[in-house]
XYZ file of C-alpha atoms in Angstrom:
378
model
C -48.435 3.211 -5.322
C -49.002 5.965 -7.636
C -50.462 4.471 -10.971
C -47.860 6.194 -12.940
C -45.003 5.225 -11.011
C -43.997 1.968 -13.377
C -44.377 4.104 -16.059
C -41.864 6.357 -14.709
C -39.502 3.641 -13.775
C -39.583 2.588 -16.802
C -38.216 5.873 -18.197
C -35.234 5.323 -16.155
C -31.431 4.519 -17.544
C -29.519 1.903 -16.468
C -27.745 4.307 -14.122
C -30.555 5.957 -12.920
C -32.122 2.592 -12.055
C -29.326 1.316 -10.010
C -29.452 4.396 -7.722
C -32.773 3.714 -7.309
C -32.728 -0.021 -6.694
C -30.122 1.262 -3.612
C -32.272 3.872 -2.404
C -35.153 1.358 -2.253
C -32.901 -1.134 -0.305
C -31.110 1.503 1.641
C -27.870 -0.115 0.545
C -24.830 0.830 -1.754
C -23.748 -0.197 -5.174
C -20.451 -0.470 -7.145
C -20.567 0.934 -10.673
C -17.707 -0.395 -13.042
C -16.973 0.988 -16.760
C -13.694 1.541 -18.867
C -11.044 3.733 -17.307
C -11.274 6.326 -20.353
C -15.159 6.739 -19.205
C -14.562 7.058 -15.616
C -14.654 10.831 -15.938
C -17.828 11.001 -17.965
C -19.516 8.119 -15.479
C -18.545 10.779 -12.334
C -20.200 13.769 -14.193
C -23.279 11.529 -15.082
C -23.678 10.092 -11.509
C -24.203 13.591 -10.306
C -26.609 14.927 -12.982
C -28.574 11.800 -12.846
C -32.391 12.943 -12.712
C -33.792 11.252 -9.747
C -34.964 14.007 -7.751
C -36.500 13.946 -4.360
C -39.514 15.811 -3.559
C -39.498 17.035 0.279
C -43.183 18.469 0.892
C -43.414 20.754 4.024
C -46.691 21.968 5.411
C -46.542 25.147 6.628
C -48.856 26.531 9.635
C -50.254 30.040 7.312
C -53.296 28.065 6.214
C -54.787 24.695 6.356
C -55.046 24.343 2.905
C -52.038 25.797 1.925
C -49.108 23.279 0.966
C -45.286 24.588 -0.214
C -43.188 21.673 -1.901
C -39.789 22.607 -1.658
C -37.883 20.520 -3.891
C -34.172 19.234 -3.295
C -31.994 16.711 -4.238
C -29.629 14.455 -1.982
C -26.951 15.934 -1.544
C -23.669 14.316 -2.922
C -19.930 14.199 -2.654
C -17.502 12.746 -4.945
C -14.017 11.740 -3.415
C -11.286 10.546 -5.929
C -8.843 8.115 -4.107
C -5.523 7.209 -4.329
C -2.396 5.260 -2.691
C -1.668 8.826 -1.526
C -4.985 9.595 0.383
C -4.849 9.601 4.016
C -7.889 9.463 6.246
C -7.798 12.989 7.058
C -8.219 13.656 3.760
C -11.253 11.091 3.066
C -13.192 12.158 6.599
C -13.418 15.628 5.152
C -13.975 14.560 2.164
C -17.150 12.664 3.167
C -18.233 16.238 4.523
C -20.568 18.817 2.950
C -19.368 22.289 3.005
C -20.812 24.565 5.667
C -22.280 27.770 3.393
C -21.259 31.456 4.707
C -24.041 33.903 4.941
C -23.228 35.715 1.814
C -22.079 32.509 -0.277
C -24.833 29.714 0.051
C -23.136 27.180 -2.185
C -19.157 26.656 -2.561
C -17.029 24.515 -4.651
C -14.200 22.843 -2.170
C -10.821 20.656 -3.114
C -8.530 19.769 -0.778
C -5.010 21.177 -1.167
C -3.382 17.895 -2.181
C -5.090 17.900 -5.417
C -3.280 14.487 -6.532
C -4.763 13.021 -3.355
C -8.287 13.692 -3.358
C -11.004 15.994 -5.326
C -13.943 16.630 -3.362
C -17.146 17.914 -5.646
C -19.509 19.980 -3.459
C -22.764 21.349 -4.358
C -22.333 24.451 -6.758
C -23.809 26.897 -9.010
C -24.090 24.085 -11.920
C -27.589 22.757 -10.010
C -25.770 19.192 -10.528
C -25.692 18.855 -6.506
C -28.040 20.778 -4.058
C -28.094 20.368 -0.381
C -30.775 18.610 1.221
C -31.099 21.169 4.278
C -31.141 24.861 4.395
C -27.868 26.825 4.911
C -28.942 27.770 8.332
C -29.285 23.844 9.274
C -25.903 23.116 8.456
C -24.386 24.437 11.445
C -22.483 21.224 12.298
C -20.415 18.987 9.796
C -22.684 16.321 7.981
C -22.123 13.645 6.114
C -23.600 13.765 2.500
C -26.336 11.894 1.601
C -24.714 9.841 -1.271
C -20.910 9.654 -1.440
C -19.386 8.538 -4.811
C -15.948 6.679 -3.841
C -13.883 6.570 -7.128
C -10.956 4.436 -7.323
C -11.210 3.537 -3.745
C -9.969 0.025 -4.670
C -6.417 1.970 -5.434
C -6.752 3.526 -1.745
C -4.557 2.083 1.135
C -6.310 -0.632 3.555
C -6.938 2.062 5.980
C -8.916 3.815 3.482
C -11.179 1.310 2.794
C -11.580 0.056 6.264
C -12.780 3.358 6.906
C -15.334 3.220 4.196
C -16.302 -0.390 5.465
C -16.969 1.210 9.407
C -18.656 3.860 7.490
C -21.217 1.426 5.982
C -21.431 -0.608 9.111
C -22.006 2.057 11.783
C -23.013 4.985 9.595
C -20.595 7.231 11.704
C -17.016 8.542 11.275
C -14.887 9.909 14.029
C -13.285 13.017 13.711
C -10.226 14.236 15.621
C -12.368 15.932 18.165
C -15.786 13.995 17.764
C -17.675 11.945 15.732
C -20.337 12.457 12.886
C -23.532 10.216 12.166
C -24.206 9.609 8.244
C -27.942 10.138 6.800
C -30.611 7.712 7.633
C -30.687 7.530 3.877
C -27.202 7.356 3.326
C -25.877 5.586 0.209
C -22.219 4.886 -1.034
C -21.611 4.505 -4.881
C -18.332 2.968 -5.623
C -17.014 4.108 -9.397
C -13.915 2.002 -10.318
C -12.586 0.164 -13.406
C -12.592 -3.465 -13.813
C -8.900 -3.642 -14.907
C -7.974 -1.983 -11.246
C -7.101 -4.173 -8.112
C -9.641 -5.495 -6.032
C -11.733 -3.994 -3.316
C -10.822 -4.891 0.306
C -12.721 -8.264 0.454
C -14.832 -7.429 3.545
C -15.764 -4.062 1.791
C -16.539 -5.912 -1.309
C -18.831 -8.049 0.856
C -20.853 -4.956 1.484
C -21.707 -3.885 -1.714
C -25.216 -4.546 -2.264
C -25.330 -4.624 -6.217
C -23.085 -4.293 -9.008
C -23.168 -2.955 -12.624
C -21.215 -2.431 -15.730
C -22.103 0.665 -17.739
C -20.096 0.005 -21.143
C -19.384 3.335 -23.039
C -21.471 2.194 -26.174
C -24.505 2.841 -23.755
C -23.574 6.553 -23.680
C -24.176 9.044 -20.819
C -27.641 11.171 -21.312
C -27.587 13.532 -19.127
C -24.296 14.515 -19.486
C -24.776 14.982 -23.188
C -28.008 17.105 -22.311
C -26.388 19.316 -19.656
C -23.294 19.863 -22.142
C -24.964 23.045 -23.717
C -25.733 24.620 -20.429
C -22.000 23.458 -19.035
C -20.331 25.557 -22.005
C -22.990 28.588 -21.050
C -21.620 28.149 -17.478
C -18.212 28.211 -18.398
C -18.022 31.089 -20.692
C -19.759 32.920 -18.015
C -16.972 32.515 -15.485
C -14.638 34.438 -17.667
C -17.157 37.595 -18.428
C -17.340 40.878 -16.226
C -20.963 40.132 -16.016
C -21.999 37.176 -14.619
C -25.520 35.057 -15.297
C -27.559 34.538 -12.633
C -27.746 31.335 -10.629
C -30.717 29.262 -11.467
C -33.258 29.401 -8.954
C -35.072 26.070 -10.014
C -32.543 23.801 -11.331
C -34.927 21.065 -11.351
C -37.838 22.410 -13.997
C -38.222 20.336 -17.052
C -36.869 17.497 -15.223
C -38.730 14.231 -16.973
C -38.495 11.717 -14.245
C -38.858 12.548 -10.554
C -39.617 10.727 -7.461
C -40.808 11.870 -4.192
C -39.739 10.753 -0.850
C -43.372 9.174 -0.087
C -43.077 7.283 -3.639
C -39.610 5.896 -2.392
C -41.181 4.791 0.734
C -44.231 3.221 -1.268
C -41.891 0.854 -2.962
C -39.919 0.146 0.022
C -42.888 -1.052 1.746
C -44.183 -2.823 -1.398
C -41.031 -4.898 -1.866
C -41.550 -5.810 1.724
C -44.831 -7.207 0.917
C -43.680 -8.986 -1.796
C -44.704 -12.413 -1.970
C -42.057 -15.228 -2.739
C -43.338 -18.667 -3.477
C -41.998 -22.026 -2.434
C -41.241 -22.978 -5.618
C -39.574 -19.460 -6.342
C -37.658 -19.788 -3.470
C -36.566 -22.947 -4.343
C -35.077 -21.747 -7.491
C -33.413 -18.711 -5.448
C -31.739 -21.271 -3.293
C -30.718 -23.815 -6.186
C -28.889 -20.873 -8.026
C -27.141 -20.094 -4.761
C -26.158 -23.755 -4.399
C -24.931 -24.369 -8.265
C -22.909 -21.224 -7.974
C -21.109 -22.487 -4.993
C -20.030 -25.745 -6.273
C -19.334 -24.378 -9.689
C -15.707 -25.534 -10.607
C -14.136 -22.212 -11.348
C -15.733 -20.388 -7.996
C -12.941 -20.348 -5.516
C -13.877 -19.656 -1.488
C -17.935 -20.611 -2.684
C -20.411 -17.897 -1.842
C -20.749 -15.988 1.458
C -24.245 -16.041 3.241
C -24.496 -12.311 2.740
C -24.554 -12.373 -0.939
C -27.169 -14.909 -0.272
C -29.040 -12.321 1.668
C -28.383 -9.578 -0.682
C -30.236 -11.753 -3.453
C -33.064 -12.452 -1.585
C -33.704 -8.744 -1.017
C -33.054 -7.512 -4.466
C -35.323 -9.714 -6.010
C -38.145 -8.085 -3.550
C -36.809 -4.804 -4.384
C -37.320 -5.525 -8.398
C -41.045 -6.815 -8.336
C -42.514 -3.537 -7.349
C -40.620 -1.607 -10.002
C -41.983 -4.074 -12.666
C -45.587 -3.458 -11.135
C -45.873 -6.657 -9.483
C -46.596 -7.854 -6.136
C -44.838 -11.402 -6.434
C -41.396 -12.754 -7.473
C -41.151 -14.120 -10.751
C -37.978 -16.594 -12.284
C -37.045 -14.060 -14.497
C -36.656 -11.347 -11.481
C -34.563 -14.053 -9.766
C -32.386 -14.374 -13.045
C -31.938 -10.235 -13.120
C -31.143 -10.211 -9.827
C -28.681 -12.896 -9.960
C -26.561 -11.004 -12.451
C -26.437 -8.078 -10.129
C -25.760 -9.744 -6.937
C -22.852 -11.827 -7.962
C -20.437 -10.836 -10.112
C -18.186 -8.599 -8.127
C -18.133 -11.428 -5.312
C -17.383 -14.150 -7.755
C -13.752 -15.238 -6.795
C -12.150 -17.334 -9.998
C -10.005 -20.234 -9.045
C -6.918 -20.856 -10.421
C -6.161 -24.171 -12.442
C -4.061 -25.392 -9.762
C -6.827 -25.449 -7.301
C -9.346 -26.830 -9.289
C -10.879 -29.916 -7.330
C -10.982 -32.466 -9.992
C -6.855 -32.509 -9.666
C -7.438 -34.747 -6.489
C -9.012 -37.586 -8.627
C -6.312 -37.092 -11.406
C -7.165 -34.743 -13.905
C -4.468 -33.090 -15.953
C -3.420 -29.806 -15.233
C -3.447 -28.691 -18.932
C -6.640 -30.068 -19.653
C -7.805 -27.800 -16.447
C -6.581 -24.690 -17.698
C -7.773 -25.016 -21.236
C -11.321 -25.663 -19.033
C -10.724 -22.431 -17.486
C -9.680 -20.570 -19.952
C -11.660 -17.266 -20.556
C -13.754 -17.901 -18.110
C -15.417 -14.795 -16.053
C -18.039 -14.324 -13.655
C -20.515 -13.398 -16.019
C -20.122 -16.395 -17.668
C -20.203 -18.573 -14.531
C -23.495 -16.786 -13.746
C -24.953 -17.578 -17.447
C -23.820 -20.950 -16.934
C -25.552 -21.265 -13.513
C -28.753 -20.128 -15.212
C -29.030 -22.504 -17.918
C -28.430 -25.456 -15.501
C -30.989 -24.600 -12.969
C -34.772 -24.984 -14.054
C -36.481 -22.492 -13.490
C -40.202 -23.135 -12.321
C -43.067 -22.764 -14.548
């Protein structure tokens, strides 16, 4: 790996790091925040400064290498109870630019149902292919689903099928998702739960508090205001030709692949593997957990600990990395039991005492309780 890669990882914010881990694992993530911060979170994700460099070698000269910098294409779909399958599938697709308008902003007619934000002149999102390549409908590289937990059952199952098969069926054909497709779900923890099967296929979860701020959005506020003011003027400002000049943190496709390779070659000792499985066992047996922990969560747990190691400049997994991974894998998967289902009631426990014992318990507190209970290897 490049020697400065770990240093650049340390400069990332929490949202940027969550997306980078999803890219390295080739998986999907859930990001939560307070309901009043959803708009800012959505805009922040569109401005995340994880840039993909695609290097192309042209035949003009054996020594001439031209570097074209693109960003992974992104669409944002805002879901509600009124969202139907046609709107959802249409929202997944990138716009096909016309010859005189290379980029456009699209919105579905039913504004109350779904909002699709396409690559626009702000530079927040740029398609990863040229306009001449977008002849057929193509699913965006990154699909941000806002409030899909509020959508009906059919929409959530369609999202699940997209994750599992990486394709969607239209009325006339089917469209394949990109190889590096990533789904990012943003929602408030106060809303309804995701469909259980869709929830199980989400790799990691992260809560972004309002106190953590939105640095990319704050830095971009100045040119956003300039863009708004220019829209009412007769003489428009020219579109920025290279919106990535001055970006502080970038990752090339080769560097991401290097992280993937390094994660696969990460060593997990028998002691650390035993520690990992002890955490899973204690979580399954915790009195406040209803339904246990499914095997898919354990598989994601093992994958994330390997992905975290190269980001810290290590080729082996430490107990502290296992603890970090546990805090990101299990919060959205743990189902809290109700007092009436507590196992101790079968042996004569008092229901009122059980209610008092389970009061205030959260998935995060369960994980911390388990991490304190399980002895880490030296």
